[in-house]
Short mmCIF file of C-alpha atoms in Angstrom, two decimals:
data_model
loop_
_atom_site.label_atom_id
_atom_site.label_comp_id
_atom_site.label_asym_id
_atom_site.label_seq_id
_atom_site.Cartn_x
_atom_site.Cartn_y
_atom_site.Cartn_z
CA THR K 1 33.02 10.85 35.78
CA SER K 2 35.45 8.03 36.15
CA LEU K 3 37.27 6.08 38.85
CA THR K 4 40.87 4.98 38.57
CA VAL K 5 42.99 3.31 41.12
CA THR K 6 46.60 2.28 40.60
CA ASN K 7 48.91 0.45 42.95
CA SER K 8 46.49 1.29 45.87
CA THR K 9 44.66 -0.37 48.76
CA VAL K 10 41.21 0.84 49.13
CA SER K 11 39.13 -0.50 52.05
CA VAL K 12 36.12 1.73 51.51
CA ASN K 13 33.36 1.73 48.82
CA ALA K 14 34.45 3.50 45.57
CA GLY K 15 32.24 4.69 42.92
CA SER K 16 31.90 7.01 39.93
CA ALA K 17 29.01 8.68 38.24
CA GLY K 18 30.41 7.63 34.89
CA SER K 19 30.73 4.09 33.53
CA SER K 20 34.49 3.93 33.65
CA TYR K 21 36.31 2.03 36.34
CA THR K 22 39.95 1.10 36.08
CA ASN K 23 41.85 -0.94 38.57
CA THR K 24 45.56 -1.49 38.04
CA ALA K 25 47.38 -3.55 40.56
CA SER K 26 45.13 -2.49 43.40
CA SER K 27 43.29 -4.13 46.27
CA VAL K 28 39.79 -2.81 46.53
CA THR K 29 37.86 -4.60 49.41
CA GLY K 30 34.80 -2.37 49.36
CA LEU K 31 32.30 -2.07 46.60
CA ALA K 32 33.49 -0.65 43.31
CA VAL K 33 30.40 0.77 41.55
CA THR K 34 29.99 2.51 38.20
CA PRO K 35 27.79 4.19 37.60
CA ILE K 36 26.67 5.11 41.12
CA SER K 37 23.04 5.09 41.81
CA ALA K 38 20.87 8.08 41.33
CA GLY K 39 20.31 8.14 45.21
CA ASP K 40 24.03 8.34 45.70
CA ALA K 41 24.39 11.16 43.31
CA THR K 42 21.64 13.03 44.94
CA ALA K 43 23.19 12.38 48.44
CA PHE K 44 26.54 13.75 47.10
CA ASN K 45 24.86 16.92 45.64
CA ALA K 46 22.91 17.43 48.87
CA ALA K 47 26.03 17.10 51.01
CA TYR K 48 28.06 19.37 48.73
CA THR K 49 25.40 22.02 48.83
CA GLN K 50 24.89 21.73 52.55
CA LEU K 51 28.59 22.18 53.16
CA SER K 52 28.70 25.05 50.61
CA GLY K 53 26.03 26.90 52.49
CA MET K 54 27.61 26.61 55.89
CA ALA K 55 28.57 29.97 57.34
CA TYR K 56 32.29 30.22 58.12
CA THR K 57 33.64 30.69 61.61
CA SER K 58 37.13 31.71 60.39
CA THR K 59 38.73 32.91 57.23
CA GLN K 60 42.10 31.36 56.56
CA SER K 61 45.16 32.03 54.38
CA GLY K 62 48.53 30.58 53.91
CA THR K 63 49.55 26.82 54.20
CA LEU K 64 48.15 26.24 57.76
CA ALA K 65 51.45 24.64 58.58
CA GLY K 66 51.84 24.49 62.48
CA ILE K 67 48.22 25.76 62.93
CA THR K 68 45.72 24.24 65.37
CA LEU K 69 42.07 24.65 64.30
CA GLN K 70 39.18 24.34 66.66
CA PRO K 71 35.86 22.95 65.53
CA GLY K 72 34.00 25.05 62.97
CA VAL K 73 34.00 26.02 59.43
CA ALA K 74 37.33 27.36 58.03
CA CYS K 75 37.19 29.09 54.66
CA PHE K 76 39.63 30.14 51.98
CA THR K 77 37.92 32.57 49.56
CA ALA K 78 40.13 31.31 46.72
CA ALA K 79 42.28 28.30 46.23
CA ALA K 80 44.04 26.73 49.21
CA ALA K 81 47.64 25.28 49.04
CA LEU K 82 48.22 23.39 52.38
CA THR K 83 51.46 21.88 53.57
CA GLY K 84 53.09 20.90 56.89
CA THR K 85 51.24 19.73 59.95
CA LEU K 86 47.62 20.86 60.57
CA THR K 87 46.19 19.93 63.98
CA LEU K 88 42.40 19.67 64.37
CA SER K 89 41.61 19.82 68.12
CA GLY K 90 38.11 18.83 69.41
CA SER K 91 35.93 16.25 70.92
CA PRO K 92 34.57 13.04 69.45
CA THR K 93 31.42 15.03 68.27
CA SER K 94 33.26 18.11 66.98
CA LEU K 95 32.71 19.01 63.35
CA PHE K 96 35.53 20.46 61.15
CA VAL K 97 34.79 21.89 57.64
CA ILE K 98 37.65 23.26 55.66
CA LYS K 99 36.42 24.93 52.46
CA ALA K 100 38.45 26.20 49.52
CA GLY K 101 37.03 28.57 46.87
CA THR K 102 34.19 30.15 48.79
CA GLY K 103 34.44 33.20 46.59
CA GLY K 104 33.27 31.08 43.63
CA THR K 105 36.32 29.34 42.41
CA GLY K 106 39.41 27.75 43.81
CA GLY K 107 40.75 24.27 44.36
CA LEU K 108 42.18 22.49 47.38
CA THR K 109 45.81 21.27 47.30
CA GLY K 110 47.64 19.45 50.13
CA THR K 111 51.29 18.66 49.41
CA ASN K 112 53.36 17.01 52.13
CA LEU K 113 50.41 17.66 54.45
CA THR K 114 49.88 15.78 57.65
CA VAL K 115 46.52 16.07 59.46
CA VAL K 116 46.62 15.37 63.17
CA LEU K 117 43.47 14.87 65.16
CA THR K 118 43.56 15.63 68.98
CA GLY K 119 41.24 15.62 71.90
CA GLY K 120 39.20 12.73 70.51
CA ALA K 121 38.30 14.37 67.17
CA LYS K 122 37.13 11.80 64.69
CA PRO K 123 37.96 11.66 61.00
CA GLY K 124 34.28 11.03 59.99
CA ASN K 125 33.53 14.52 61.31
CA VAL K 126 36.01 16.27 59.17
CA TYR K 127 35.08 17.59 55.75
CA TRP K 128 37.33 19.02 52.96
CA TRP K 129 35.13 21.09 50.41
CA ALA K 130 36.56 22.33 47.15
CA ALA K 131 34.72 24.60 44.71
CA ASP K 132 36.97 23.07 42.06
CA ALA K 133 39.47 20.20 42.14
CA ALA K 134 41.02 18.53 45.23
CA THR K 135 44.58 17.27 44.89
CA PHE K 136 46.50 15.63 47.72
CA THR K 137 50.13 14.51 47.16
CA ASP K 138 52.59 12.79 49.71
CA SER K 139 50.09 13.50 52.47
CA THR K 140 48.34 11.86 55.43
CA VAL K 141 44.74 13.12 55.53
CA SER K 142 41.76 12.44 57.80
CA GLY K 143 38.25 13.25 56.59
CA ASN K 144 35.80 13.27 53.75
CA ILE K 145 36.85 15.05 50.58
CA LEU K 146 34.14 16.66 48.47
CA SER K 147 35.12 18.27 45.06
CA ARG K 148 33.00 19.81 42.49
CA SER K 149 35.33 18.86 39.68
CA ALA K 150 38.09 16.20 40.10
CA ALA K 151 39.86 14.56 43.07
CA THR K 152 43.37 13.30 42.68
CA LEU K 153 45.29 11.56 45.51
CA THR K 154 48.91 10.42 44.87
CA ARG K 155 50.94 8.67 47.60
CA VAL K 156 48.36 9.47 50.26
CA THR K 157 47.14 7.79 53.35
CA LEU K 158 43.48 8.70 53.87
CA THR K 159 41.30 7.84 56.74
CA GLY K 160 38.13 8.90 55.12
CA ARG K 161 36.28 8.93 51.80
CA VAL K 162 36.42 10.93 48.48
CA PHE K 163 33.48 12.28 46.65
CA SER K 164 33.63 14.12 43.36
CA ALA K 165 31.30 15.23 40.64
CA GLY K 166 34.22 14.57 38.23
CA THR K 167 37.04 12.09 37.93
CA VAL K 168 38.52 10.38 41.09
CA THR K 169 42.12 9.16 40.62
CA GLY K 170 44.07 7.29 43.38
CA THR K 171 47.74 6.29 42.74
CA ASN K 172 49.64 4.66 45.62
CA LEU K 173 46.64 5.45 47.74
CA ASN K 174 45.91 3.79 51.13
CA ALA K 175 42.28 4.61 51.96
CA THR K 176 40.33 3.24 54.94
CA ALA K 177 36.92 4.07 56.30
CA PRO K 178 36.62 6.91 58.80
CA GLN K 179 35.49 6.27 62.35
#
């Protein structure tokens, strides 16, 4: 319900459903909006629900370090703790959805995670879905992050966007729009 950026560079629109926006020593060149419009809230809820309902094409476990995923919906039934290098290999129209907590609860954590796109895959076609919080630390991530509770990005380079029903916090975040 709040948006906080500290020592960050954000080149995409940022918003919060709440009325709290804190910018400490950050460059935000997109719109910073609090509260977001009812239409934006509805769009988030619709996207979150749509991704929630997508049938999985693979069930995952472990950190995904050294793994190459093909297009589709990869699910973790509980929390996911990712690290290392994850390769997403597909075409410019390929869709990748990585879901954590499909069993009802579970957050998505990426620590020292590097996401590599190959074969023309586009960051705008990658979705990270979390039943609970999404937390990325010391990572390079491509795609759109959707979290039911909070999203925290610390020392992260993100080519994508972050959407959360709760608090969004970026510290030493470098975020640019996906292609």
